[in-house]
Coordinates of C-alpha atoms and ligand atoms in Angstrom, one line a residue:
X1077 CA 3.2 6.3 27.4
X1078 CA 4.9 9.9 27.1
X1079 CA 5.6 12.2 29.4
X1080 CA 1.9 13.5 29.2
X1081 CA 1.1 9.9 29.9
X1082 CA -0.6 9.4 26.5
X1083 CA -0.8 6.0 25.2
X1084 CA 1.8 5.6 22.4
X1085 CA -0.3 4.0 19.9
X1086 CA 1.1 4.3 16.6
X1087 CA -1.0 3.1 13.3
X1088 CA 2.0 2.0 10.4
X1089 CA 1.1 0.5 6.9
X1090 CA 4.3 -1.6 5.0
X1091 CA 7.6 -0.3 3.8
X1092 CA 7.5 1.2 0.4
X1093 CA 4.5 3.0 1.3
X1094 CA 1.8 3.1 -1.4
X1095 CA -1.3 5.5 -1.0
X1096 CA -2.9 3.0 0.6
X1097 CA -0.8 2.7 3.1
X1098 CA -0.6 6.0 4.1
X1099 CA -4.2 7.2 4.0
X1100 CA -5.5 4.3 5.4
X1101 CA -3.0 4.9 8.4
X1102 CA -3.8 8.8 8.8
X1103 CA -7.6 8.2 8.6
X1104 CA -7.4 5.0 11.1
X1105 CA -5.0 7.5 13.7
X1106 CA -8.3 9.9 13.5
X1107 CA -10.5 7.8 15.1
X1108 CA -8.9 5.8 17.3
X1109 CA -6.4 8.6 18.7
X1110 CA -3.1 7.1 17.5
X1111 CA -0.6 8.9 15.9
X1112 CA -0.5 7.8 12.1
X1113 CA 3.3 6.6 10.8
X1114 CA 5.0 5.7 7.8
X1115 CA 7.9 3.4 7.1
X1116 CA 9.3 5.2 4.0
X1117 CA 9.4 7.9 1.8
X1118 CA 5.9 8.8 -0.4
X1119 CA 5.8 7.6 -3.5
X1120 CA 4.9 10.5 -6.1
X1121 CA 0.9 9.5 -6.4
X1122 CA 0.6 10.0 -2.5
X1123 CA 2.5 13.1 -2.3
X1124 CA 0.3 14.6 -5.1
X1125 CA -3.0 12.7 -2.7
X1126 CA -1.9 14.7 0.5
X1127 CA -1.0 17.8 -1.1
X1128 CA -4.9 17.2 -3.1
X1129 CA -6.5 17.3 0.6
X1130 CA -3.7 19.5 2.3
X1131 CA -2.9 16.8 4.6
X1132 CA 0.3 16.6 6.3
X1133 CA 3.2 13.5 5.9
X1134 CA 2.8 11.0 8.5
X1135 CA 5.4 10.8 10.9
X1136 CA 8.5 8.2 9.8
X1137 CA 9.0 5.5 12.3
X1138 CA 12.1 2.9 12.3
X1139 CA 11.6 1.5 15.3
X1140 CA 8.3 -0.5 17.6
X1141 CA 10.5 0.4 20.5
X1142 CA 8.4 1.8 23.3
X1143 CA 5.6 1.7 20.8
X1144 CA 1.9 0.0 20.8
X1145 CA 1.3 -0.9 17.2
X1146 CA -1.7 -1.2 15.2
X1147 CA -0.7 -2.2 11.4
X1148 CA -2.4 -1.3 8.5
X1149 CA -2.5 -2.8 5.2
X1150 CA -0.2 -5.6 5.9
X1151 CA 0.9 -8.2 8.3
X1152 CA 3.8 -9.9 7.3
X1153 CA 6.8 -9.5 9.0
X1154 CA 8.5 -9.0 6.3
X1155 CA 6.9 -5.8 5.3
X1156 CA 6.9 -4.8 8.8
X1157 CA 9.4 -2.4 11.3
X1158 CA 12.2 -4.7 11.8
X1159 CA 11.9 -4.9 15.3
X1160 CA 8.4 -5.4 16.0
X1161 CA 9.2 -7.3 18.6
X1162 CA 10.2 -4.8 21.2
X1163 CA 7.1 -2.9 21.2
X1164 CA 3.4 -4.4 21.2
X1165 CA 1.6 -5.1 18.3
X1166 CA -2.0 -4.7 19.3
X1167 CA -3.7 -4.6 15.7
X1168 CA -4.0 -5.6 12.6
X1169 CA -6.1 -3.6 9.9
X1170 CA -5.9 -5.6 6.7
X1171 CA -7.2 -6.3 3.3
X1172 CA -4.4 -9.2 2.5
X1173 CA -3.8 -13.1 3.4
X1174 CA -3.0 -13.7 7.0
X1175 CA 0.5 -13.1 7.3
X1176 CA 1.6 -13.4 11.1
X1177 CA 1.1 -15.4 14.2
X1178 CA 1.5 -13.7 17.2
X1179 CA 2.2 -15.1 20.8
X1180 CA -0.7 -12.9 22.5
X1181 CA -4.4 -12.3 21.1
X1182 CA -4.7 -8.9 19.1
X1183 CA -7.4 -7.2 17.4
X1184 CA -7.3 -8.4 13.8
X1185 CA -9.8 -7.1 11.5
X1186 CA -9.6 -8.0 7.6
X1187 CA -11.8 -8.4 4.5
X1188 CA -10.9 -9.9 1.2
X1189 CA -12.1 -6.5 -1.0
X1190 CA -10.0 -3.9 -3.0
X1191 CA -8.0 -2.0 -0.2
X1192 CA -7.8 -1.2 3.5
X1193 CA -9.6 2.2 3.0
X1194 CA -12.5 -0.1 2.1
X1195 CA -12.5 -1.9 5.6
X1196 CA -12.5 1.5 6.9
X1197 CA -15.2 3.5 4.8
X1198 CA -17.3 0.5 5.6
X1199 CA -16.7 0.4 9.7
X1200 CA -17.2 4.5 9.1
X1201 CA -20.2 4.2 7.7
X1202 CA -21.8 1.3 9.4
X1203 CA -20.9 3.8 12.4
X1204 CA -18.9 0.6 13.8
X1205 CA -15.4 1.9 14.8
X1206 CA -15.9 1.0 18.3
X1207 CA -15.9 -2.3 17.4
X1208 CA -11.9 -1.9 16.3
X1209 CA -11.9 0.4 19.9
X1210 CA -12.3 3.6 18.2
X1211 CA -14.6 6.3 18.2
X1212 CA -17.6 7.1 16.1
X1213 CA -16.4 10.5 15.1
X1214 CA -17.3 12.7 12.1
X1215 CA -14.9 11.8 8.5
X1216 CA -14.2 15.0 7.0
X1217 CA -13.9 16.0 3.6
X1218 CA -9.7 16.0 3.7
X1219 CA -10.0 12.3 5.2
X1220 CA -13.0 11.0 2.8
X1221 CA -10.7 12.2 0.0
X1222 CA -7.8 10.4 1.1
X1223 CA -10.1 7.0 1.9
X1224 CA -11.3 7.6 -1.5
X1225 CA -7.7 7.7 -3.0
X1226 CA -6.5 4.8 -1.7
X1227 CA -9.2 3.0 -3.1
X1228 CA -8.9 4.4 -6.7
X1229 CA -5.0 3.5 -6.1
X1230 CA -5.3 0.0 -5.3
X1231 CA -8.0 -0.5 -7.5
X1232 CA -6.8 1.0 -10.3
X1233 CA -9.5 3.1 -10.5
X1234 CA -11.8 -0.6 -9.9
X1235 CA -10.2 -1.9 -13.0
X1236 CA -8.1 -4.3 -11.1
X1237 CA -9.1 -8.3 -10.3
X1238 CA -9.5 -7.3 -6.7
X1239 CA -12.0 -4.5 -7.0
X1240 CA -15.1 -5.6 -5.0
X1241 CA -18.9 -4.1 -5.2
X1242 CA -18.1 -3.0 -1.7
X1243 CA -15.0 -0.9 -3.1
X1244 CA -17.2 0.6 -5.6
X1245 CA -20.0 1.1 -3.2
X1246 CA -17.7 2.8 -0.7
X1247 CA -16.0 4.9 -3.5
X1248 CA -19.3 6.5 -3.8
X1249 CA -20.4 7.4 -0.9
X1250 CA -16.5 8.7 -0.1
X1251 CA -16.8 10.8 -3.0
X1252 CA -19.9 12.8 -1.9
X1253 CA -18.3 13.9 1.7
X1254 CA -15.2 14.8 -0.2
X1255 CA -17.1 16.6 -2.8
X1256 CA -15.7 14.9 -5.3
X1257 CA -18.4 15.0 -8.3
X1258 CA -16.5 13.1 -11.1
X1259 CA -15.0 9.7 -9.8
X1260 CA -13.3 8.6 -13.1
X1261 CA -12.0 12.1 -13.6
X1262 CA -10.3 12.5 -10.4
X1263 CA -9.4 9.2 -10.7
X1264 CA -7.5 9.4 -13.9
X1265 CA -5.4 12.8 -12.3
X1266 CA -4.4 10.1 -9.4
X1267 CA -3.3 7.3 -12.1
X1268 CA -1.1 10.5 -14.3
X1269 CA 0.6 11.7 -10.8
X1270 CA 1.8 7.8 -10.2
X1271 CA 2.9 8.0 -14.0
X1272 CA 5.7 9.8 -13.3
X1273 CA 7.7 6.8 -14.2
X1274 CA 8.8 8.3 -17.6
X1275 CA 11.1 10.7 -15.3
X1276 CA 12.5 8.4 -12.8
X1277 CA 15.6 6.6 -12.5
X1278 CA 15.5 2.4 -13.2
X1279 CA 16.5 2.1 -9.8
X1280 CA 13.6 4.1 -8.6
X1281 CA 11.0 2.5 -10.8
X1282 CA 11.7 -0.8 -9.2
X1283 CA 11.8 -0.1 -5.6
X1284 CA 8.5 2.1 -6.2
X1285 CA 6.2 -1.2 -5.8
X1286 CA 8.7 -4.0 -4.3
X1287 CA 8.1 -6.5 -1.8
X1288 CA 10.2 -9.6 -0.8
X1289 CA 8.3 -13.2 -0.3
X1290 CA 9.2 -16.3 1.0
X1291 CA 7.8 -19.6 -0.3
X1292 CA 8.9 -22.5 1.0
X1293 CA 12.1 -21.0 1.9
X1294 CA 13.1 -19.7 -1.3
X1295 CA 13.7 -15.7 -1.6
X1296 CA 11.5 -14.2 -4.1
X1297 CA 11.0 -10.4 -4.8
X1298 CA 8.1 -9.3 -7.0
X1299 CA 8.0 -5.9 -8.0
X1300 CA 5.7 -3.9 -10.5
X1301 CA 5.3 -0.5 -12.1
X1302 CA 1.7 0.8 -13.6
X1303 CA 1.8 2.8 -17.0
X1304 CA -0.5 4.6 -18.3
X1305 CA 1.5 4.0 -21.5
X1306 CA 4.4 1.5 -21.8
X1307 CA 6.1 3.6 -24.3
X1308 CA 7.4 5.3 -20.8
X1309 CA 9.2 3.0 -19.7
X1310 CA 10.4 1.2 -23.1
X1311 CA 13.5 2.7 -23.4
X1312 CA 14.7 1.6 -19.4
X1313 CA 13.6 -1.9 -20.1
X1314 CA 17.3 -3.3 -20.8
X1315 CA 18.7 -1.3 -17.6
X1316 CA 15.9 -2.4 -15.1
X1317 CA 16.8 -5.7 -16.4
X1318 CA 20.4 -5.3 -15.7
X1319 CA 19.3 -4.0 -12.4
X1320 CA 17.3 -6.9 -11.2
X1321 CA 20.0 -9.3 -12.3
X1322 CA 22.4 -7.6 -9.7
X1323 CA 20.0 -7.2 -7.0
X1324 CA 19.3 -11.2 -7.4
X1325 CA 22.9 -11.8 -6.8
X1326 CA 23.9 -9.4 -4.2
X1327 CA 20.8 -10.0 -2.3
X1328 CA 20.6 -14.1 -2.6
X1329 CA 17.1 -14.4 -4.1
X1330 CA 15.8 -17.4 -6.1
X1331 CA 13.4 -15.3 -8.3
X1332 CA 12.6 -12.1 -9.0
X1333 CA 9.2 -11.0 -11.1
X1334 CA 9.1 -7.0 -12.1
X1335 CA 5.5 -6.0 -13.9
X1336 CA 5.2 -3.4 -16.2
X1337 CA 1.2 -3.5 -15.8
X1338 CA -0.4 -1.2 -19.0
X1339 CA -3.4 -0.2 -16.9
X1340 CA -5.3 1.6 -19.5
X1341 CA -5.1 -1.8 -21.9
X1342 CA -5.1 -4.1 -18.5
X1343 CA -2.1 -5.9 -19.3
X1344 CA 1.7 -6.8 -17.7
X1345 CA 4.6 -7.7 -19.3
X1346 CA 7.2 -9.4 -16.8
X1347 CA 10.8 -9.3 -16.5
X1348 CA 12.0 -12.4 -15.2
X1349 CA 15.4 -13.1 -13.7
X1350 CA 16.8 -15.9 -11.6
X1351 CA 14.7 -19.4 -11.7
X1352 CA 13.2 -18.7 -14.5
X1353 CA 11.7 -22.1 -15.3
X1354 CA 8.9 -22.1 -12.5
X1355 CA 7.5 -18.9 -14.1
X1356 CA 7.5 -20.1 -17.6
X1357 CA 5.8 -23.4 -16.2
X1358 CA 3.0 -21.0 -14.1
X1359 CA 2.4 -18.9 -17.0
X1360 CA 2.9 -21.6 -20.0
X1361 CA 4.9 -18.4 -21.9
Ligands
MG1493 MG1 -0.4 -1.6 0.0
MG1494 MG1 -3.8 -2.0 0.1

């Protein structure tokens, strides 16, 4: 609690923000009263998102400490504040595998379907967020367009393997609070803003969309970039390369994947470094 004696109930998605992340945290904050958080800097697709609705930056947050949390759009530890541990995790709001055991029982909501915005457009409208202890309050236009973004984002404007009907379904209905006529149109300006590749640095383009994994103890770091063209990025190739090579050594890991995903011809090519064998064996190339 503060000094008001508010509850200090914070709702944080994963380092590296993605859009995501951080609309799916704002929106969540609304109706339960929380104060929404981020764990990074926005990437430039949510920055052009917010500035789309005029909604303001979540606050950045380093630290649980003194802090209940509710976590959005991830579980892992990994992905999480490093020191989770000294505040209370109360929540988990989720769209990915199980990735935590905690030592108390929490509120843990997830559904396999395209994004976290799903899981909450769907407890919206099924007027069902005091079933995740939050009110039934109204979703204005500003937070249906930022619900909606996340969804195109994650989705790849539903082109991606882990678009659902429900995603699509949801999309919809988002789109008609936020006044949002043309789905595909708005959803190609959100793809171009997160195509700003072509004027970052290597190093930027592959801590954009990084996250470390551990499988059976080994380190592995997958990474990946979306193009809307890969004639962006062609020309970096040899440095990102260079780049991951270095970060595998300096940082101990036993593989790292980086994905440059073509998402208008739904495609990848991967740069591999480190244990390179188990990827050619996965992917028989
Ligand atoms: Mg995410
Ligand atoms: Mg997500």
């Amino acid at each position: 609690k503060n000094e008001k004696g508010d509850r200090m109930l914070y709702v944080v998605g994963h380092k590296n923000p993605d859009t995501d992340s951080i609309c799916s945290a704002i929106v969540l904050a609304h109706f339960l009263d929380a104060y929404p958080a981020r764990q990074g800097d926005l990437n430039p697709e949510t920055e052009f998102v917010l500035r789309k609705f005029g909604v303001m930056e979540p606050e950045l947050i380093t630290s649980a400490e003194g802090k209940e949390i509710i976590l959005v759009d991830h579980s892992k530890k990994s992905q999480s504040l490093d020191d989770l541990e000294k505040g209370k995790l109360v929540g988990v709001i989720d769209h990915h595998k199980i990735g935590t055991t905690t030592s108390e029982p929490i509120l843990y909501y997830a559904k396999p379907v395209g994004s976290t915005a799903t899981v909450i457009a769907e407890l919206y409208f099924k007027n069902a967020m005091d079933l995740i202890g939050g009110k039934n309050k109204e979703l204005t236009p500003d937070l249906a367009g930022l619900l909606l973004s996340a969804i195109i984002s994650d989705t790849v404007l539903f082109k991606s393997p882990t678009t659902t009907d429900l995603d699509k379904e949801m999309a919809k209905k988002l789109a008609e609070i936020a006044n949002m006529g043309d789905i595909d149109a708005f959803g190609m300006e959100i793809l171009k803003a997160k195509s700003v590749v072509g004027k970052m640095k290597p190093e930027e383009i592959i801590t954009m969309d990084y996250k470390d994994f551990e499988f059976n103890g080994k380190k592995v770091g997958i990474g990946q970039v979306e193009v809307i063209d890969v004639s962006e990025v062609e020309d970096k190739k040899e440095e990102i390369y260079k780049l991951l090579e270095e970060k595998l050594k300096n940082e101990g890991y036993d593989l790292i994947v980086f994905l440059i995903t073509d998402i208008m011809k739904e495609g990848s090519e991967a740069l591999v470094v480190g244990n390179k064998e188990i990827f050619e064996k996965a992917f028989g190339v």
